[in-house]
PDB file of C-alpha atoms in Angstrom:
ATOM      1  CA  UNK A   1       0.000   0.000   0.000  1.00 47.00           C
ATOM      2  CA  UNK A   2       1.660   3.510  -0.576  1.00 51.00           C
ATOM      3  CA  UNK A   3       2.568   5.456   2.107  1.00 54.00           C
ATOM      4  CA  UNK A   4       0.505   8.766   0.637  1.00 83.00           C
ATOM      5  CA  UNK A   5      -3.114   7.092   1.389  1.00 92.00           C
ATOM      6  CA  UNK A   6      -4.462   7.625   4.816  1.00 94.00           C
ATOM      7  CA  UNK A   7      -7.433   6.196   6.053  1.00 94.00           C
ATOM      8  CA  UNK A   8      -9.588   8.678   5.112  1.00 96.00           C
ATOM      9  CA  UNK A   9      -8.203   8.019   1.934  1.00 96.00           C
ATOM     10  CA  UNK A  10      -9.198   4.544   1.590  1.00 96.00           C
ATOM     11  CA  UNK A  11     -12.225   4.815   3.068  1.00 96.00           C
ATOM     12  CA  UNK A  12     -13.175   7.417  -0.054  1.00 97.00           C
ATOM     13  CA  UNK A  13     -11.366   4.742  -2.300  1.00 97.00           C
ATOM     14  CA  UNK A  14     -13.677   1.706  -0.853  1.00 96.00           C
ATOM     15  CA  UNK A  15     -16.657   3.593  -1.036  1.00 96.00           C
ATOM     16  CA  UNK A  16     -15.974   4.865  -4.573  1.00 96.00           C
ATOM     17  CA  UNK A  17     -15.450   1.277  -5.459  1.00 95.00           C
ATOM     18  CA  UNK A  18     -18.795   0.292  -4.057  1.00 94.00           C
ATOM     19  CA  UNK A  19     -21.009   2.925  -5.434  1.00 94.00           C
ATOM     20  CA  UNK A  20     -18.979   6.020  -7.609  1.00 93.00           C
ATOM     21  CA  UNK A  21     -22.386   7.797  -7.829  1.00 94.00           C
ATOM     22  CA  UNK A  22     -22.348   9.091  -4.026  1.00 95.00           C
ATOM     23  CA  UNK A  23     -22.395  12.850  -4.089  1.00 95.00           C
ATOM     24  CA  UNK A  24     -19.340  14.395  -2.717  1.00 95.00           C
ATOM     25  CA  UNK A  25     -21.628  15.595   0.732  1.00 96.00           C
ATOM     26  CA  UNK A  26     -22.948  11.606   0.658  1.00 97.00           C
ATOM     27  CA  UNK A  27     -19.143  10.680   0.514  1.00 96.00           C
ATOM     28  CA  UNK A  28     -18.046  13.538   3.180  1.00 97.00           C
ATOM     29  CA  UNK A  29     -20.562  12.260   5.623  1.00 96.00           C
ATOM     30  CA  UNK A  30     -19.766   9.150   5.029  1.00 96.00           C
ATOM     31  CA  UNK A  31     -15.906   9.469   5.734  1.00 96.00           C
ATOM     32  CA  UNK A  32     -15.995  12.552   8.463  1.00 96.00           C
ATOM     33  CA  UNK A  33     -15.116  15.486   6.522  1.00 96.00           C
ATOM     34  CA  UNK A  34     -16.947  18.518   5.309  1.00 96.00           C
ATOM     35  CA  UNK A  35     -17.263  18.288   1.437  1.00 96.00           C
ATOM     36  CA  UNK A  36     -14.775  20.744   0.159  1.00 96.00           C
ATOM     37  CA  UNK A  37     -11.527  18.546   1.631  1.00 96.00           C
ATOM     38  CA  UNK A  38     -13.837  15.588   0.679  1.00 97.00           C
ATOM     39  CA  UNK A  39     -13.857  17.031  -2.930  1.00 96.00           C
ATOM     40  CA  UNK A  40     -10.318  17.624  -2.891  1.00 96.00           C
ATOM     41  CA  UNK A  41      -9.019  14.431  -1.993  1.00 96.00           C
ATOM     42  CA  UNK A  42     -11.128  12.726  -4.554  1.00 96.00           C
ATOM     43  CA  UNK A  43      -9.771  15.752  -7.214  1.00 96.00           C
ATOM     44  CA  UNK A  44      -5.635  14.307  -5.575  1.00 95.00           C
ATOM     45  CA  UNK A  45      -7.083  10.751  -6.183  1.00 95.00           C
ATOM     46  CA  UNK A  46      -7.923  11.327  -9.649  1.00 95.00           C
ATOM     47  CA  UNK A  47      -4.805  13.590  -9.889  1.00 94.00           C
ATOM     48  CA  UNK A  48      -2.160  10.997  -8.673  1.00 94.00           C
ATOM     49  CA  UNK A  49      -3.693   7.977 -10.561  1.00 94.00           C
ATOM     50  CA  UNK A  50      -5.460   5.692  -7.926  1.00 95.00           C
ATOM     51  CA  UNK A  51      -8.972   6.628  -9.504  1.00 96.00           C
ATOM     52  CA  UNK A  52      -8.476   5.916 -12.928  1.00 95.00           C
ATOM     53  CA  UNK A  53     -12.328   6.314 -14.140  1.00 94.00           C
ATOM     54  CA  UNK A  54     -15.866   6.672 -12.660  1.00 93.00           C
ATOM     55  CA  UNK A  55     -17.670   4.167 -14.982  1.00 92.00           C
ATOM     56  CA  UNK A  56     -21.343   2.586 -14.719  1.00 92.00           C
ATOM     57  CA  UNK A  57     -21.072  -1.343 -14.798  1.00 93.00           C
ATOM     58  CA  UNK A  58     -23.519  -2.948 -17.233  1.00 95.00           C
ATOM     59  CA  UNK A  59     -25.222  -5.923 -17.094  1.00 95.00           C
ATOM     60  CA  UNK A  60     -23.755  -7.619 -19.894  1.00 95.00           C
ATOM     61  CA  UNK A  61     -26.977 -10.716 -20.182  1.00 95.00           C
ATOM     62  CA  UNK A  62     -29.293  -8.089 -20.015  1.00 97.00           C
ATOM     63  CA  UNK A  63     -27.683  -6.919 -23.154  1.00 97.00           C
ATOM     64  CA  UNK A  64     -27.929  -9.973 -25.324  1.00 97.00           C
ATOM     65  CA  UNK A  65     -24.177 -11.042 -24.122  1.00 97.00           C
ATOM     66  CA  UNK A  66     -25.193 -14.485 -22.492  1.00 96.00           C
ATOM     67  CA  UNK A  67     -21.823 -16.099 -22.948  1.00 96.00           C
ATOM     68  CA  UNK A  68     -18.441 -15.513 -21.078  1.00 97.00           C
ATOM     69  CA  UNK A  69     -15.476 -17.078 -22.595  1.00 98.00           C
ATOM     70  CA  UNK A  70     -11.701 -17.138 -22.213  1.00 98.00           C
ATOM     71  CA  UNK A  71      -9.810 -17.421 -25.576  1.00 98.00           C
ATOM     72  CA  UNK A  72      -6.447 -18.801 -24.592  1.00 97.00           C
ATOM     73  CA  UNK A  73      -4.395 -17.588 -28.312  1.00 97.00           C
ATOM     74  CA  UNK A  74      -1.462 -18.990 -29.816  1.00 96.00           C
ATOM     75  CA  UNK A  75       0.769 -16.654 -31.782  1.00 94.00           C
ATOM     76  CA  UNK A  76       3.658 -16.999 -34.198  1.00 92.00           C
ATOM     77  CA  UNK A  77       6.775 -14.664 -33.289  1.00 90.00           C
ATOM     78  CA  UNK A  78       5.835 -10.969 -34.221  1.00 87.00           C
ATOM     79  CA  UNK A  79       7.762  -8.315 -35.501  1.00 90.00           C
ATOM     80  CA  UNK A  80       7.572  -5.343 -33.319  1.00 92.00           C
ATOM     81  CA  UNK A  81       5.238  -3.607 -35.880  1.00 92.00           C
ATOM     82  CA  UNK A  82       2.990  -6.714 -36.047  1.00 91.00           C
ATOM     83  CA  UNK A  83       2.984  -6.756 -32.050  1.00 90.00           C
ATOM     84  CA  UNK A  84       1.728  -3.504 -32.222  1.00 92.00           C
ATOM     85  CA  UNK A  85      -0.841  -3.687 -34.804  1.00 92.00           C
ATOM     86  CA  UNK A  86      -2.771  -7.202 -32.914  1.00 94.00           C
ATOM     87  CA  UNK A  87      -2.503  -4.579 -29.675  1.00 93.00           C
ATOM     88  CA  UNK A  88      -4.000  -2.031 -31.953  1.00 95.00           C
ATOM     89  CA  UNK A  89      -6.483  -4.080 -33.160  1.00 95.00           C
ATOM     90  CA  UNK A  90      -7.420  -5.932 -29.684  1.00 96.00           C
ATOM     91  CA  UNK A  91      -8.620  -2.558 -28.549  1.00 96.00           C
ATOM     92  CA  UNK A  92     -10.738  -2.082 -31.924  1.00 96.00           C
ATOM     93  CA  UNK A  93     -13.048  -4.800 -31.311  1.00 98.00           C
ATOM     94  CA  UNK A  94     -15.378  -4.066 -28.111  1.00 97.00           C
ATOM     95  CA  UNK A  95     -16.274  -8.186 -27.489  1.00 98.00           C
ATOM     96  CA  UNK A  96     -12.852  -8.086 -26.313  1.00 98.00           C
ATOM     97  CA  UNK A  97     -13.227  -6.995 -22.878  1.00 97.00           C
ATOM     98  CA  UNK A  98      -9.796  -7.502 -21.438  1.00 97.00           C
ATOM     99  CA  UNK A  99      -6.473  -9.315 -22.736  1.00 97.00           C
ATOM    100  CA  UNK A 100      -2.978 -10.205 -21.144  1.00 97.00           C
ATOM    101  CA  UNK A 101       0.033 -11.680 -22.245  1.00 94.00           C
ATOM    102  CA  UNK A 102       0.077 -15.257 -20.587  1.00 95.00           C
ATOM    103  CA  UNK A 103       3.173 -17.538 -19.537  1.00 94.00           C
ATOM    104  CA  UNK A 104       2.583 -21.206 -20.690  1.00 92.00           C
ATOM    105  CA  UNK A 105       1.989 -22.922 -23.498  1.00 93.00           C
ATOM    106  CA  UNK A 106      -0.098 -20.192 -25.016  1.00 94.00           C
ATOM    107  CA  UNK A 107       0.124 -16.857 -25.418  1.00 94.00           C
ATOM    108  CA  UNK A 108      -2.233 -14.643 -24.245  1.00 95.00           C
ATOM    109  CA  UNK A 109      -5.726 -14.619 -22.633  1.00 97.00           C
ATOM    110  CA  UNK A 110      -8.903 -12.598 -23.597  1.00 97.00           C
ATOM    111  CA  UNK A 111     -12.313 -12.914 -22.104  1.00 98.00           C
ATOM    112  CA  UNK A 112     -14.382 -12.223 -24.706  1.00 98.00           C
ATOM    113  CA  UNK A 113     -18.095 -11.628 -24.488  1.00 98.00           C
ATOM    114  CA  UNK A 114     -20.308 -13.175 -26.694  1.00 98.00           C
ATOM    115  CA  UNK A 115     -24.555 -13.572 -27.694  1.00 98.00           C
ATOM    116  CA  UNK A 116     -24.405 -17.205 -28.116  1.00 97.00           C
ATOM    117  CA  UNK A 117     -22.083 -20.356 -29.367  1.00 96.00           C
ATOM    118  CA  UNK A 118     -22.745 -20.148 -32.821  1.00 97.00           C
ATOM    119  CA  UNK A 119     -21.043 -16.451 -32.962  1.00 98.00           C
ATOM    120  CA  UNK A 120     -18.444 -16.620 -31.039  1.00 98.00           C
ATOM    121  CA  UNK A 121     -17.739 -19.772 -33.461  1.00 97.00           C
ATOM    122  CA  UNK A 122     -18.023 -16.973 -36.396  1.00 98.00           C
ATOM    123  CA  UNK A 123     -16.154 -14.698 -34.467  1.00 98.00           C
ATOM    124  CA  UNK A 124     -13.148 -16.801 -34.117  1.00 97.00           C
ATOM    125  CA  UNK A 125     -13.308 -17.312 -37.558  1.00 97.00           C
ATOM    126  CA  UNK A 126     -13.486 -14.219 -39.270  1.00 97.00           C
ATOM    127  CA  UNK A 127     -12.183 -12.035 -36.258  1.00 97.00           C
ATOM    128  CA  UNK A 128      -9.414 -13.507 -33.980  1.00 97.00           C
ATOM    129  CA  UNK A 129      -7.847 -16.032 -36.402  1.00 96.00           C
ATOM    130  CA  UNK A 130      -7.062 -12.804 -38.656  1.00 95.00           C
ATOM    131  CA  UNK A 131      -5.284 -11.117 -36.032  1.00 94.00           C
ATOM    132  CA  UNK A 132      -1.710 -10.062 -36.546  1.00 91.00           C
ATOM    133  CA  UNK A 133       0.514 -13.771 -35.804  1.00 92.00           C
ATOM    134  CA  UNK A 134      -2.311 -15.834 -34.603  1.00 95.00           C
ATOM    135  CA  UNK A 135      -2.439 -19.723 -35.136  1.00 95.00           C
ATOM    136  CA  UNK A 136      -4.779 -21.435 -32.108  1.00 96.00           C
ATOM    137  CA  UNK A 137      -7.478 -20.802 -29.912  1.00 97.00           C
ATOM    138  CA  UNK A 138      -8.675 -22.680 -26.982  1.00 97.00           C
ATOM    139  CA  UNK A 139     -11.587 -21.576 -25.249  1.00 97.00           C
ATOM    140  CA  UNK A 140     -13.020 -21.812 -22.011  1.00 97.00           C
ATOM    141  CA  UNK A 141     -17.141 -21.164 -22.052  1.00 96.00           C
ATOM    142  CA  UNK A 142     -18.261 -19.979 -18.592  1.00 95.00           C
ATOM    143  CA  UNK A 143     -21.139 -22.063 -17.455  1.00 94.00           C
ATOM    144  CA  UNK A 144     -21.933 -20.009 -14.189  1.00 92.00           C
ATOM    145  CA  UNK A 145     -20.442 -16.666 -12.736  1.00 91.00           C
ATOM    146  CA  UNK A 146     -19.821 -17.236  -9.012  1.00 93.00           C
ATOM    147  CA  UNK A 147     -17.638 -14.063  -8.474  1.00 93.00           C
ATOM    148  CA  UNK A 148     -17.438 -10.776 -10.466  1.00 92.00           C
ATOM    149  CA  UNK A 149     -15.878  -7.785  -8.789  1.00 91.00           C
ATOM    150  CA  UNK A 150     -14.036  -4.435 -10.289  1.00 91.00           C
ATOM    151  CA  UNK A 151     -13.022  -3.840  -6.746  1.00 91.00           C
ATOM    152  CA  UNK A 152      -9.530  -3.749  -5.694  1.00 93.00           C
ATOM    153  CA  UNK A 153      -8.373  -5.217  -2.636  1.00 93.00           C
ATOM    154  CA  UNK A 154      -6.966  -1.990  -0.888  1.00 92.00           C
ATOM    155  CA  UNK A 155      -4.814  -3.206   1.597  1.00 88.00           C
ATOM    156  CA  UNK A 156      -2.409  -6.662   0.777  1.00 85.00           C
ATOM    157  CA  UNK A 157      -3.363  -9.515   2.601  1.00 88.00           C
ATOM    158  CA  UNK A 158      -0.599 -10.690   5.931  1.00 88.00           C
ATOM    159  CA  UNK A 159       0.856 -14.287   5.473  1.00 92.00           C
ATOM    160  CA  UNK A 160       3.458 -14.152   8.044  1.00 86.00           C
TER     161      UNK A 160
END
């Protein structure tokens, strides 16, 4: 944990994380301050990088996205400029909700939201398997979401 964040601090960081859509005198009550310091720790927040956005999370069946998968991908070696074009077109294509460079037998990972089988079956097809240096997919299909969080844990848990 960095030594800048007080408790007052992380309290405006949990409750952020729980609900970002507290007013700043909701949030000032909440953490014992009057709003304007309230306002401008959440403004050095912002500032320094710990809040990087104040999003809405949306319920992704609700939208039509009933399937969660994890698209474990395969690549050939890639020229820096090829690297750098898949990146480039990873953040094009919105089913791709996050992606990471992996350790292992594959490559990277990318959980990758989808409507049903038979397009994400398409979409490998016509949209991953043209990426920039890729050769094999493996996917996972979710069958039931037991934990989903955005929160970050803000203090590291004590083994010894």
């Amino acid at each position: 944990m960095p030594a800048a964040l007080d408790a007052i601090d992380l309290k405006i960081l949990d409750l952020m994380q729980k609900d970002a859509s507290l007013s700043t005198a909701e949030m000032a009550e909440r953490v014992g301050l009057s709003q304007s310091p309230c306002w401008r720790r959440i403004q050095r927040l912002k500032d320094e990088g710990y809040i990087k956005a104040t999003v809405a999370i949306l319920d992704r069946q609700l939208l039509g996205f009933k399937m969660q998968v994890f698209a474990q991908v395969k690549m050939t070696t890639l020229t820096d400029q090829e690297r750098e074009g898949f990146y480039k077109a990873i953040h094009d294509i919105p089913e791709i909700l996050e992606c990471y460079a992996v350790f292992g037998e594959m490559d990277c990972m990318m959980k990758v939201l989808a409507p049903d089988v038979n397009w994400y079956q398409d979409f490998i097809f016509s949209t991953i398997l043209k990426l920039p240096g890729v050769v094999d997919v493996r996917s996972i299909v979710t069958l039931s979401e037991s934990k989903s969080t955005t929160a970050v844990p803000l203090r590291h848990r004590q083994f010894r």
